[in-house]
Amino acid sequence: MPGPRRLQRSAPLRAVPARYWGAGRLTLLFAVTASAAVMILSRTNANFENSLRATMTDVLVPVFSVITRPIDAARDMKVWVSDMAALKSENMALKSQVGSLMQWQSIANDLQAENDALRKLIPVVPAGQTSYVAARIVSESGGPYVRTALINGGANEGIKADQAVIGTDGLVGRVVETGSSSARVLLLTDINSRVPVIGEISRERSIASGNNSRDLTLDYVESGSRLQVGERVLTSGDGGIFPPGVPVGVVGTINGNMVTVTPLADWTRMEYVSVAAYEF
Amino acid sequence: MSASPLTNFNRHSLRRRGISRLWQTLPAISIFLLLLPAGLPKHVTTLTEILPPLPLLAIFCWGLMRHERVGYPLVFAAGLIQDALTSMPFGSSALLWVLFRYLVMTQGKDIREQGFVGAWVSFSLLLLAVLAVQWVLMGYYYRFAMPLAPAVMQWLLGTLLYPGMHALLHRTERHFHRRYWHLLKVTG
């Protein structure tokens, strides 16, 4: 007959064997050597790093896609409830906005007709064509050093490296790696991000650089620049990666040559993005 | 009509095997599960920017409790996944985590003898060392002095999260021992 259960429960833990797989000196040596080799190869051979990262992200993206689905659904439900609560006031605001937009539409139609007529008179090289692919953000890099996101579209959907990624509010970043069904996006705020921009009113050209903080800084701003606080900054199209005219941010502070720009893209609300294939 | 003794035996054997397998893979499962928060998009949480490497909490705790189940290949693989998720230079987290695991294993006996507070302080110091090396490595890699404040936040958050993780993993381990001691005794 077995003894009292409580006595047996408090039996000493199983002794750890002196030798076991995976924690010996040889395995340690192997792990350290493999890590160092991967680090060195990644640093010296960009193709090795890209293919390894792309393979791993192709595996990780479906996992995160599944994880974030229910979270997104719950969030959408919350938004739906708050939208319903604000329906009446929002409806009134939209009605008044429609009135003013109708006036703008009429002006725009006139300008379009005038523009078309003038284009017929002067031979103008047509602007570049842009096609879009929509994708969902399934993961963003954690940690304080890198700002990237993974999207659930890749080479199979025609996404290539160096294509611009645009959100509902403005530019998000550019594609830096593509797997077969996933792609990595370097966000505007990353330390390695550089975007040629132009002031919407001042037409001052500069480069918007990320610095891992929430704001961007404008490089190569001339002294006595006509940029103003609150002015929108758009992509200039220089370099041929980003299509021209995509909103990037709003000038936040100007201190001599030091200009900061607050990105228009709202990272906390962004679920879907468009990947723009721009041919200039 | 009652089930045949053979069926009962098979069922018992299957259950025993399942629980035993879960028991053996629990450290690996917890380490891989703790990798996931680092990749959550910002529309889910904005904490990821200052989130410490959570798997280090599990590697430390399991390294003290059941270090035979936290082998270097497992830590290496987890580090590589972390690098893929966070866009860190490939192999950097893997290398640092393997060295972290080595320190936990070699100092494990001393840390265990100091009790909970000793383990907490030890974890905090080891995490500080890992984050400091990572900060230097990233600065060298990108040729840019990385901001220090987020790394400090990571360290503080990691230190604050330790007691919770310690309690959770210890309770889980104790639960397994109490509930399934008769199965684990046989299978190990």
Tab-separated table of C-alpha atoms in Angstrom:
chain	number	residue	atom	x	y	z
A	1	MET	CA	0.000	0.000	0.000
A	2	PRO	CA	1.517	3.375	-0.957
A	3	GLY	CA	2.519	5.748	1.814
A	4	PRO	CA	1.015	9.207	2.460
A	5	ARG	CA	1.073	11.288	-0.693
A	6	ARG	CA	2.335	14.436	1.032
A	7	LEU	CA	5.522	12.712	2.181
A	8	GLN	CA	6.247	11.468	-1.305
A	9	ARG	CA	5.527	14.892	-2.832
A	10	SER	CA	8.334	16.452	-0.830
A	11	ALA	CA	10.880	13.984	-2.155
A	12	PRO	CA	14.127	15.662	-3.219
A	13	LEU	CA	14.344	16.911	-6.775
A	14	ARG	CA	15.937	14.683	-9.336
A	15	ALA	CA	19.687	15.120	-9.297
A	16	VAL	CA	21.096	16.907	-12.310
A	17	PRO	CA	23.311	14.539	-14.286
A	18	ALA	CA	26.934	15.525	-14.464
A	19	ARG	CA	26.972	15.193	-18.259
A	20	TYR	CA	24.071	16.115	-20.455
A	21	TRP	CA	23.580	17.067	-24.047
A	22	GLY	CA	23.790	20.709	-25.017
A	23	ALA	CA	25.695	22.202	-22.114
A	24	GLY	CA	29.188	20.774	-22.397
A	25	ARG	CA	32.334	22.715	-23.203
A	26	LEU	CA	32.364	21.496	-26.785
A	27	THR	CA	28.803	22.690	-27.337
A	28	LEU	CA	29.698	26.023	-25.756
A	29	LEU	CA	32.672	26.324	-28.073
A	30	PHE	CA	30.494	25.435	-31.042
A	31	ALA	CA	27.785	27.966	-30.087
A	32	VAL	CA	30.291	30.774	-29.530
A	33	THR	CA	32.122	30.001	-32.776
A	34	ALA	CA	28.864	29.757	-34.747
A	35	SER	CA	27.603	33.071	-33.323
A	36	ALA	CA	30.873	34.821	-34.120
A	37	ALA	CA	30.920	33.289	-37.616
A	38	VAL	CA	27.360	34.432	-38.306
A	39	MET	CA	28.233	37.925	-37.074
A	40	ILE	CA	31.346	38.184	-39.236
A	41	LEU	CA	29.654	36.704	-42.313
A	42	SER	CA	26.690	39.054	-41.926
A	43	ARG	CA	29.037	42.008	-41.683
A	44	THR	CA	31.155	41.027	-44.672
A	45	ASN	CA	28.602	39.361	-46.950
A	46	ALA	CA	25.332	41.253	-47.410
A	47	ASN	CA	23.814	38.447	-49.489
A	48	PHE	CA	24.357	35.930	-46.701
A	49	GLU	CA	22.685	38.203	-44.156
A	50	ASN	CA	19.780	39.075	-46.457
A	51	SER	CA	19.025	35.481	-47.383
A	52	LEU	CA	19.302	34.258	-43.769
A	53	ARG	CA	17.125	37.083	-42.466
A	54	ALA	CA	14.590	36.653	-45.280
A	55	THR	CA	14.310	32.914	-44.612
A	56	MET	CA	13.754	33.507	-40.912
A	57	THR	CA	11.231	36.301	-41.455
A	58	ASP	CA	9.297	34.106	-43.915
A	59	VAL	CA	8.837	31.704	-41.004
A	60	LEU	CA	8.155	34.360	-38.377
A	61	VAL	CA	5.630	36.461	-40.316
A	62	PRO	CA	2.836	33.816	-40.358
A	63	VAL	CA	3.358	33.287	-36.610
A	64	PHE	CA	2.953	36.986	-35.874
A	65	SER	CA	0.110	37.236	-38.334
A	66	VAL	CA	-1.809	34.668	-36.275
A	67	ILE	CA	-0.862	36.262	-32.939
A	68	THR	CA	-1.877	39.798	-33.893
A	69	ARG	CA	-5.206	38.861	-35.555
A	70	PRO	CA	-7.243	38.507	-32.352
A	71	ILE	CA	-5.540	41.570	-30.826
A	72	ASP	CA	-6.420	43.605	-33.910
A	73	ALA	CA	-9.986	42.285	-33.863
A	74	ALA	CA	-10.425	43.345	-30.222
A	75	ARG	CA	-8.920	46.726	-30.997
A	76	ASP	CA	-11.198	47.189	-34.017
A	77	MET	CA	-14.180	46.378	-31.831
A	78	LYS	CA	-13.124	49.034	-29.315
A	79	VAL	CA	-12.699	51.578	-32.111
A	80	TRP	CA	-16.095	50.618	-33.522
A	81	VAL	CA	-17.773	51.221	-30.158
A	82	SER	CA	-16.127	54.630	-29.724
A	83	ASP	CA	-16.975	55.512	-33.356
A	84	MET	CA	-20.620	54.661	-32.745
A	85	ALA	CA	-20.655	56.902	-29.697
A	86	ALA	CA	-19.303	59.833	-31.707
A	87	LEU	CA	-21.440	59.141	-34.778
A	88	LYS	CA	-23.842	62.072	-34.542
A	89	SER	CA	-21.292	64.812	-33.924
A	90	GLU	CA	-18.973	63.344	-36.554
A	91	ASN	CA	-21.830	63.275	-39.074
A	92	MET	CA	-22.513	66.985	-38.562
A	93	ALA	CA	-18.831	67.851	-38.910
A	94	LEU	CA	-18.583	65.784	-42.096
A	95	LYS	CA	-21.639	67.486	-43.612
A	96	SER	CA	-20.093	70.920	-43.173
A	97	GLN	CA	-16.783	69.565	-44.520
A	98	VAL	CA	-18.537	68.203	-47.629
A	99	GLY	CA	-19.866	71.707	-48.369
A	100	SER	CA	-16.424	73.284	-48.353
A	101	LEU	CA	-14.898	70.340	-50.254
A	102	MET	CA	-17.482	70.728	-53.031
A	103	GLN	CA	-16.191	74.258	-53.578
A	104	TRP	CA	-12.630	72.941	-53.672
A	105	GLN	CA	-13.655	70.252	-56.149
A	106	SER	CA	-15.008	72.848	-58.499
A	107	ILE	CA	-11.741	74.829	-58.253
A	108	ALA	CA	-9.726	71.645	-58.788
A	109	ASN	CA	-11.729	70.740	-61.900
A	110	ASP	CA	-11.068	74.182	-63.362
A	111	LEU	CA	-7.365	73.909	-62.615
A	112	GLN	CA	-7.211	70.402	-64.085
A	113	ALA	CA	-8.794	71.601	-67.317
A	114	GLU	CA	-6.394	74.535	-67.455
A	115	ASN	CA	-3.439	72.253	-66.720
A	116	ASP	CA	-4.469	69.847	-69.488
A	117	ALA	CA	-4.797	72.699	-71.970
A	118	LEU	CA	-1.362	74.084	-71.061
A	119	ARG	CA	0.237	70.615	-71.317
A	120	LYS	CA	-1.062	70.355	-74.848
A	121	LEU	CA	0.649	73.634	-75.703
A	122	ILE	CA	4.044	72.770	-74.147
A	123	PRO	CA	5.618	69.309	-74.544
A	124	VAL	CA	6.156	68.074	-70.945
A	125	VAL	CA	7.816	64.785	-70.015
A	126	PRO	CA	5.117	62.841	-68.110
A	127	ALA	CA	5.711	62.187	-64.401
A	128	GLY	CA	6.714	58.688	-63.217
A	129	GLN	CA	4.138	55.977	-62.777
A	130	THR	CA	3.510	54.433	-59.384
A	131	SER	CA	1.763	51.143	-58.677
A	132	TYR	CA	0.812	49.994	-55.196
A	133	VAL	CA	0.616	46.722	-53.258
A	134	ALA	CA	-1.197	46.705	-49.902
A	135	ALA	CA	0.262	44.729	-47.005
A	136	ARG	CA	-0.322	44.313	-43.299
A	137	ILE	CA	2.240	45.165	-40.616
A	138	VAL	CA	2.629	42.003	-38.550
A	139	SER	CA	5.701	42.780	-36.508
A	140	GLU	CA	7.941	45.648	-35.528
A	141	SER	CA	11.421	45.413	-34.176
A	142	GLY	CA	11.722	45.560	-30.427
A	143	GLY	CA	14.679	47.117	-28.697
A	144	PRO	CA	16.033	50.598	-28.649
A	145	TYR	CA	18.459	50.476	-31.569
A	146	VAL	CA	16.617	49.560	-34.740
A	147	ARG	CA	13.292	50.741	-36.173
A	148	THR	CA	11.984	48.229	-38.685
A	149	ALA	CA	8.697	46.477	-39.386
A	150	LEU	CA	7.765	43.202	-41.037
A	151	ILE	CA	4.936	43.126	-43.566
A	152	ASN	CA	3.104	40.095	-44.885
A	153	GLY	CA	3.956	40.641	-48.542
A	154	GLY	CA	7.158	39.820	-50.363
A	155	ALA	CA	8.672	38.872	-53.692
A	156	ASN	CA	5.594	36.772	-54.538
A	157	GLU	CA	3.518	39.962	-54.470
A	158	GLY	CA	6.069	41.883	-56.540
A	159	ILE	CA	7.613	43.738	-53.604
A	160	LYS	CA	11.284	44.563	-54.069
A	161	ALA	CA	13.994	46.212	-52.027
A	162	ASP	CA	14.104	50.034	-52.076
A	163	GLN	CA	10.394	50.472	-52.744
A	164	ALA	CA	8.651	53.194	-50.752
A	165	VAL	CA	6.171	52.226	-48.020
A	166	ILE	CA	3.291	54.627	-47.458
A	167	GLY	CA	0.676	54.653	-44.715
A	168	THR	CA	-2.669	56.426	-44.548
A	169	ASP	CA	-1.085	59.589	-43.090
A	170	GLY	CA	2.161	59.687	-44.999
A	171	LEU	CA	5.492	58.040	-45.730
A	172	VAL	CA	6.418	55.130	-43.453
A	173	GLY	CA	9.800	54.041	-44.815
A	174	ARG	CA	11.275	51.826	-47.480
A	175	VAL	CA	11.680	48.118	-48.095
A	176	VAL	CA	15.177	46.860	-47.256
A	177	GLU	CA	14.801	43.063	-47.500
A	178	THR	CA	12.323	40.802	-49.167
A	179	GLY	CA	11.533	37.164	-48.558
A	180	SER	CA	9.123	35.183	-50.677
A	181	SER	CA	6.108	36.167	-48.576
A	182	SER	CA	7.489	38.806	-46.227
A	183	ALA	CA	9.460	42.014	-46.377
A	184	ARG	CA	11.305	44.158	-43.896
A	185	VAL	CA	10.617	47.893	-43.872
A	186	LEU	CA	13.186	50.372	-42.597
A	187	LEU	CA	11.087	52.989	-40.818
A	188	LEU	CA	11.658	56.712	-41.310
A	189	THR	CA	12.830	57.089	-37.736
A	190	ASP	CA	15.604	54.485	-37.968
A	191	ILE	CA	19.124	55.756	-37.654
A	192	ASN	CA	19.966	54.502	-41.158
A	193	SER	CA	16.981	56.146	-42.863
A	194	ARG	CA	17.596	59.027	-45.291
A	195	VAL	CA	14.769	60.528	-47.363
A	196	PRO	CA	15.177	63.387	-49.879
A	197	VAL	CA	12.475	65.921	-49.020
A	198	ILE	CA	11.177	69.315	-50.068
A	199	GLY	CA	9.224	71.950	-48.140
A	200	GLU	CA	5.639	72.179	-49.389
A	201	ILE	CA	5.578	76.006	-49.420
A	202	SER	CA	9.226	77.070	-49.211
A	203	ARG	CA	10.374	74.453	-51.805
A	204	GLU	CA	13.600	74.084	-49.797
A	205	ARG	CA	15.290	70.753	-50.479
A	206	SER	CA	17.007	68.718	-47.792
A	207	ILE	CA	17.440	65.194	-46.451
A	208	ALA	CA	15.235	63.902	-43.620
A	209	SER	CA	17.335	61.640	-41.385
A	210	GLY	CA	16.138	59.286	-38.683
A	211	ASN	CA	17.887	59.149	-35.337
A	212	ASN	CA	15.913	56.430	-33.493
A	213	SER	CA	13.847	59.069	-31.728
A	214	ARG	CA	10.283	60.081	-32.590
A	215	ASP	CA	11.355	63.064	-34.726
A	216	LEU	CA	13.483	63.367	-37.859
A	217	THR	CA	16.218	65.912	-38.466
A	218	LEU	CA	16.726	67.779	-41.722
A	219	ASP	CA	20.281	67.667	-43.067
A	220	TYR	CA	21.855	70.070	-45.555
A	221	VAL	CA	19.481	72.933	-44.715
A	222	GLU	CA	20.970	76.175	-45.976
A	223	SER	CA	21.419	79.072	-43.554
A	224	GLY	CA	18.597	81.557	-43.968
A	225	SER	CA	16.279	78.828	-45.162
A	226	ARG	CA	12.639	79.787	-45.749
A	227	LEU	CA	11.300	76.697	-43.959
A	228	GLN	CA	8.703	77.561	-41.338
A	229	VAL	CA	7.421	75.807	-38.261
A	230	GLY	CA	4.235	73.911	-39.157
A	231	GLU	CA	5.137	73.600	-42.854
A	232	ARG	CA	4.607	70.180	-44.373
A	233	VAL	CA	7.598	68.342	-45.773
A	234	LEU	CA	7.086	66.085	-48.813
A	235	THR	CA	9.262	63.603	-50.641
A	236	SER	CA	11.142	65.383	-53.410
A	237	GLY	CA	11.557	62.319	-55.619
A	238	ASP	CA	15.335	62.879	-55.848
A	239	GLY	CA	17.183	59.599	-56.161
A	240	GLY	CA	14.211	57.858	-57.745
A	241	ILE	CA	13.289	55.659	-54.750
A	242	PHE	CA	10.437	57.652	-53.249
A	243	PRO	CA	7.675	58.999	-55.506
A	244	PRO	CA	7.502	62.810	-55.277
A	245	GLY	CA	4.845	64.573	-53.249
A	246	VAL	CA	4.290	61.989	-50.494
A	247	PRO	CA	3.800	63.741	-47.127
A	248	VAL	CA	6.628	62.943	-44.720
A	249	GLY	CA	6.077	65.202	-41.733
A	250	VAL	CA	5.593	68.669	-40.315
A	251	VAL	CA	8.433	71.015	-39.347
A	252	GLY	CA	8.505	71.017	-35.548
A	253	THR	CA	11.403	73.233	-34.494
A	254	ILE	CA	13.920	75.432	-36.277
A	255	ASN	CA	17.105	76.411	-34.494
A	256	GLY	CA	19.503	77.855	-37.051
A	257	ASN	CA	20.409	74.973	-39.334
A	258	MET	CA	18.930	72.436	-36.927
A	259	VAL	CA	15.438	71.594	-38.145
A	260	THR	CA	13.323	68.805	-36.705
A	261	VAL	CA	10.356	67.226	-38.441
A	262	THR	CA	7.575	65.292	-36.755
A	263	PRO	CA	6.539	62.375	-38.988
A	264	LEU	CA	2.897	62.317	-40.049
A	265	ALA	CA	2.749	58.528	-39.885
A	266	ASP	CA	1.113	57.407	-36.657
A	267	TRP	CA	2.960	54.209	-35.710
A	268	THR	CA	0.494	53.366	-32.957
A	269	ARG	CA	-2.493	53.165	-35.333
A	270	MET	CA	-0.884	51.751	-38.426
A	271	GLU	CA	-2.058	48.298	-39.464
A	272	TYR	CA	-1.923	48.401	-43.257
A	273	VAL	CA	0.531	50.066	-45.608
A	274	SER	CA	0.963	50.460	-49.367
A	275	VAL	CA	4.219	49.512	-51.001
A	276	ALA	CA	4.811	51.858	-53.937
A	277	ALA	CA	6.698	50.679	-56.985
A	278	TYR	CA	7.790	53.989	-58.469
A	279	GLU	CA	9.158	54.175	-61.995
A	280	PHE	CA	10.488	57.598	-62.830
B	1	MET	CA	-19.017	-1.683	-20.672
B	2	SER	CA	-15.600	-0.940	-19.177
B	3	ALA	CA	-12.446	-0.354	-21.198
B	4	SER	CA	-9.983	-3.173	-21.504
B	5	PRO	CA	-6.906	-3.115	-19.197
B	6	LEU	CA	-4.676	-2.755	-22.265
B	7	THR	CA	-6.493	0.414	-23.371
B	8	ASN	CA	-6.183	1.841	-19.884
B	9	PHE	CA	-2.514	1.037	-19.883
B	10	ASN	CA	-2.002	2.711	-23.257
B	11	ARG	CA	-3.900	5.793	-22.141
B	12	HIS	CA	-1.851	6.039	-18.974
B	13	SER	CA	1.361	5.554	-20.897
B	14	LEU	CA	0.381	8.203	-23.432
B	15	ARG	CA	-0.489	10.687	-20.689
B	16	ARG	CA	2.738	9.941	-18.891
B	17	ARG	CA	4.721	10.494	-22.057
B	18	GLY	CA	2.860	13.715	-22.857
B	19	ILE	CA	3.397	15.199	-19.420
B	20	SER	CA	6.990	14.065	-19.379
B	21	ARG	CA	7.615	15.647	-22.780
B	22	LEU	CA	5.969	18.885	-21.653
B	23	TRP	CA	8.081	18.858	-18.507
B	24	GLN	CA	11.239	18.373	-20.520
B	25	THR	CA	10.429	21.061	-23.074
B	26	LEU	CA	8.919	23.601	-20.670
B	27	PRO	CA	12.118	25.708	-20.448
B	28	ALA	CA	12.430	25.794	-24.251
B	29	ILE	CA	8.723	26.624	-24.677
B	30	SER	CA	8.908	29.457	-22.147
B	31	ILE	CA	12.062	30.878	-23.749
B	32	PHE	CA	10.501	30.848	-27.236
B	33	LEU	CA	7.205	32.293	-25.972
B	34	LEU	CA	9.090	35.147	-24.331
B	35	LEU	CA	10.669	35.995	-27.684
B	36	LEU	CA	7.302	36.975	-29.110
B	37	PRO	CA	6.607	40.283	-27.307
B	38	ALA	CA	9.723	41.805	-28.911
B	39	GLY	CA	8.101	41.508	-32.340
B	40	LEU	CA	4.657	42.873	-31.560
B	41	PRO	CA	3.765	45.811	-33.801
B	42	LYS	CA	3.369	49.300	-32.372
B	43	HIS	CA	-0.361	49.370	-32.975
B	44	VAL	CA	-0.499	46.551	-30.393
B	45	THR	CA	2.029	47.924	-27.921
B	46	THR	CA	4.584	50.741	-27.902
B	47	LEU	CA	6.512	49.151	-25.044
B	48	THR	CA	8.707	47.176	-27.423
B	49	GLU	CA	11.186	50.048	-27.725
B	50	ILE	CA	12.238	49.659	-24.102
B	51	LEU	CA	11.345	46.013	-23.634
B	52	PRO	CA	14.312	44.086	-22.220
B	53	PRO	CA	15.301	40.766	-23.805
B	54	LEU	CA	12.675	38.750	-21.930
B	55	PRO	CA	14.092	35.313	-22.802
B	56	LEU	CA	17.100	36.171	-20.622
B	57	LEU	CA	14.752	36.090	-17.631
B	58	ALA	CA	13.712	32.546	-18.499
B	59	ILE	CA	17.276	31.472	-19.339
B	60	PHE	CA	18.418	32.758	-15.953
B	61	CYS	CA	15.570	31.216	-13.938
B	62	TRP	CA	15.661	27.857	-15.713
B	63	GLY	CA	19.458	27.975	-15.648
B	64	LEU	CA	19.244	27.971	-11.856
B	65	MET	CA	16.428	25.441	-11.571
B	66	ARG	CA	16.958	22.995	-14.438
B	67	HIS	CA	20.091	23.971	-16.260
B	68	GLU	CA	20.267	20.610	-18.025
B	69	ARG	CA	17.267	21.689	-20.111
B	70	VAL	CA	18.725	25.040	-21.198
B	71	GLY	CA	21.482	23.851	-23.491
B	72	TYR	CA	23.676	26.145	-25.544
B	73	PRO	CA	22.077	25.147	-28.890
B	74	LEU	CA	18.685	26.223	-27.543
B	75	VAL	CA	20.059	29.574	-26.351
B	76	PHE	CA	21.907	30.038	-29.643
B	77	ALA	CA	18.726	29.389	-31.667
B	78	ALA	CA	16.693	31.749	-29.466
B	79	GLY	CA	19.348	34.442	-29.912
B	80	LEU	CA	19.250	34.076	-33.690
B	81	ILE	CA	15.455	34.421	-33.707
B	82	GLN	CA	15.763	37.509	-31.516
B	83	ASP	CA	18.242	38.971	-34.011
B	84	ALA	CA	15.861	38.239	-36.902
B	85	LEU	CA	12.947	39.786	-35.027
B	86	THR	CA	14.689	42.888	-33.812
B	87	SER	CA	16.957	43.515	-36.836
B	88	MET	CA	20.006	43.420	-34.604
B	89	PRO	CA	23.274	42.386	-36.265
B	90	PHE	CA	22.915	38.658	-36.903
B	91	GLY	CA	24.631	36.537	-34.286
B	92	SER	CA	25.080	39.357	-31.739
B	93	SER	CA	22.240	38.331	-29.415
B	94	ALA	CA	23.103	34.667	-29.963
B	95	LEU	CA	26.696	35.278	-28.841
B	96	LEU	CA	25.747	37.429	-25.860
B	97	TRP	CA	23.042	35.045	-24.700
B	98	VAL	CA	25.325	32.024	-24.946
B	99	LEU	CA	27.902	33.838	-22.807
B	100	PHE	CA	25.121	34.885	-20.410
B	101	ARG	CA	24.080	31.232	-20.162
B	102	TYR	CA	27.685	30.204	-19.515
B	103	LEU	CA	27.968	32.691	-16.636
B	104	VAL	CA	24.666	31.505	-15.135
B	105	MET	CA	25.869	27.908	-15.317
B	106	THR	CA	29.289	28.539	-13.826
B	107	GLN	CA	27.994	30.832	-11.068
B	108	GLY	CA	24.713	28.966	-10.583
B	109	LYS	CA	25.667	27.219	-7.356
B	110	ASP	CA	26.788	30.449	-5.672
B	111	ILE	CA	23.712	32.316	-6.900
B	112	ARG	CA	21.356	29.601	-5.615
B	113	GLU	CA	22.977	29.706	-2.180
B	114	GLN	CA	22.301	33.445	-1.869
B	115	GLY	CA	18.540	32.986	-2.086
B	116	PHE	CA	16.020	35.092	-3.964
B	117	VAL	CA	17.554	38.522	-3.318
B	118	GLY	CA	20.980	37.263	-4.324
B	119	ALA	CA	19.540	35.803	-7.524
B	120	TRP	CA	17.739	39.080	-8.265
B	121	VAL	CA	20.907	41.142	-7.794
B	122	SER	CA	22.914	38.645	-9.859
B	123	PHE	CA	20.390	38.766	-12.682
B	124	SER	CA	20.352	42.550	-12.600
B	125	LEU	CA	24.157	42.704	-12.844
B	126	LEU	CA	24.314	40.129	-15.631
B	127	LEU	CA	21.579	41.931	-17.571
B	128	LEU	CA	23.447	45.210	-17.134
B	129	ALA	CA	26.588	43.584	-18.543
B	130	VAL	CA	24.696	42.141	-21.540
B	131	LEU	CA	22.971	45.446	-22.316
B	132	ALA	CA	26.198	47.414	-21.931
B	133	VAL	CA	28.063	45.110	-24.331
B	134	GLN	CA	25.128	45.268	-26.741
B	135	TRP	CA	25.119	49.067	-26.592
B	136	VAL	CA	28.846	49.224	-27.388
B	137	LEU	CA	28.436	46.616	-30.148
B	138	MET	CA	25.597	48.499	-31.810
B	139	GLY	CA	27.530	51.787	-31.630
B	140	TYR	CA	30.488	50.089	-33.297
B	141	TYR	CA	28.275	48.373	-35.878
B	142	TYR	CA	26.454	51.509	-36.987
B	143	ARG	CA	29.337	53.905	-36.266
B	144	PHE	CA	27.007	56.036	-34.175
B	145	ALA	CA	26.751	56.702	-30.436
B	146	MET	CA	23.441	55.046	-29.618
B	147	PRO	CA	21.164	56.780	-27.103
B	148	LEU	CA	21.819	55.464	-23.620
B	149	ALA	CA	18.427	56.206	-22.049
B	150	PRO	CA	16.482	53.348	-23.728
B	151	ALA	CA	19.172	50.856	-22.702
B	152	VAL	CA	18.907	52.068	-19.103
B	153	MET	CA	15.117	51.736	-19.318
B	154	GLN	CA	15.567	48.194	-20.622
B	155	TRP	CA	17.776	47.353	-17.671
B	156	LEU	CA	15.370	48.876	-15.121
B	157	LEU	CA	12.375	47.134	-16.664
B	158	GLY	CA	14.222	43.813	-16.832
B	159	THR	CA	15.238	44.130	-13.186
B	160	LEU	CA	11.669	44.995	-12.174
B	161	LEU	CA	10.232	42.075	-14.133
B	162	TYR	CA	12.543	39.516	-12.541
B	163	PRO	CA	10.547	38.827	-9.342
B	164	GLY	CA	7.374	38.173	-11.338
B	165	MET	CA	9.106	35.821	-13.754
B	166	HIS	CA	10.956	34.116	-10.897
B	167	ALA	CA	7.680	33.504	-9.058
B	168	LEU	CA	5.878	32.328	-12.201
B	169	LEU	CA	8.523	29.834	-13.304
B	170	HIS	CA	9.159	28.572	-9.759
B	171	ARG	CA	5.435	28.031	-9.228
B	172	THR	CA	5.140	26.265	-12.562
B	173	GLU	CA	8.016	23.975	-11.699
B	174	ARG	CA	6.615	23.291	-8.215
B	175	HIS	CA	3.170	22.655	-9.660
B	176	PHE	CA	4.581	20.064	-12.019
B	177	HIS	CA	6.437	18.367	-9.190
B	178	ARG	CA	3.415	18.276	-6.905
B	179	ARG	CA	0.847	17.330	-9.497
B	180	TYR	CA	2.823	14.862	-11.573
B	181	TRP	CA	5.594	13.758	-9.244
B	182	HIS	CA	4.696	10.099	-9.783
B	183	LEU	CA	5.021	10.452	-13.563
B	184	LEU	CA	8.145	12.618	-13.554
B	185	LYS	CA	9.853	10.270	-11.087
B	186	VAL	CA	9.651	7.481	-13.653
B	187	THR	CA	10.507	9.402	-16.794
B	188	GLY	CA	12.854	12.046	-15.419
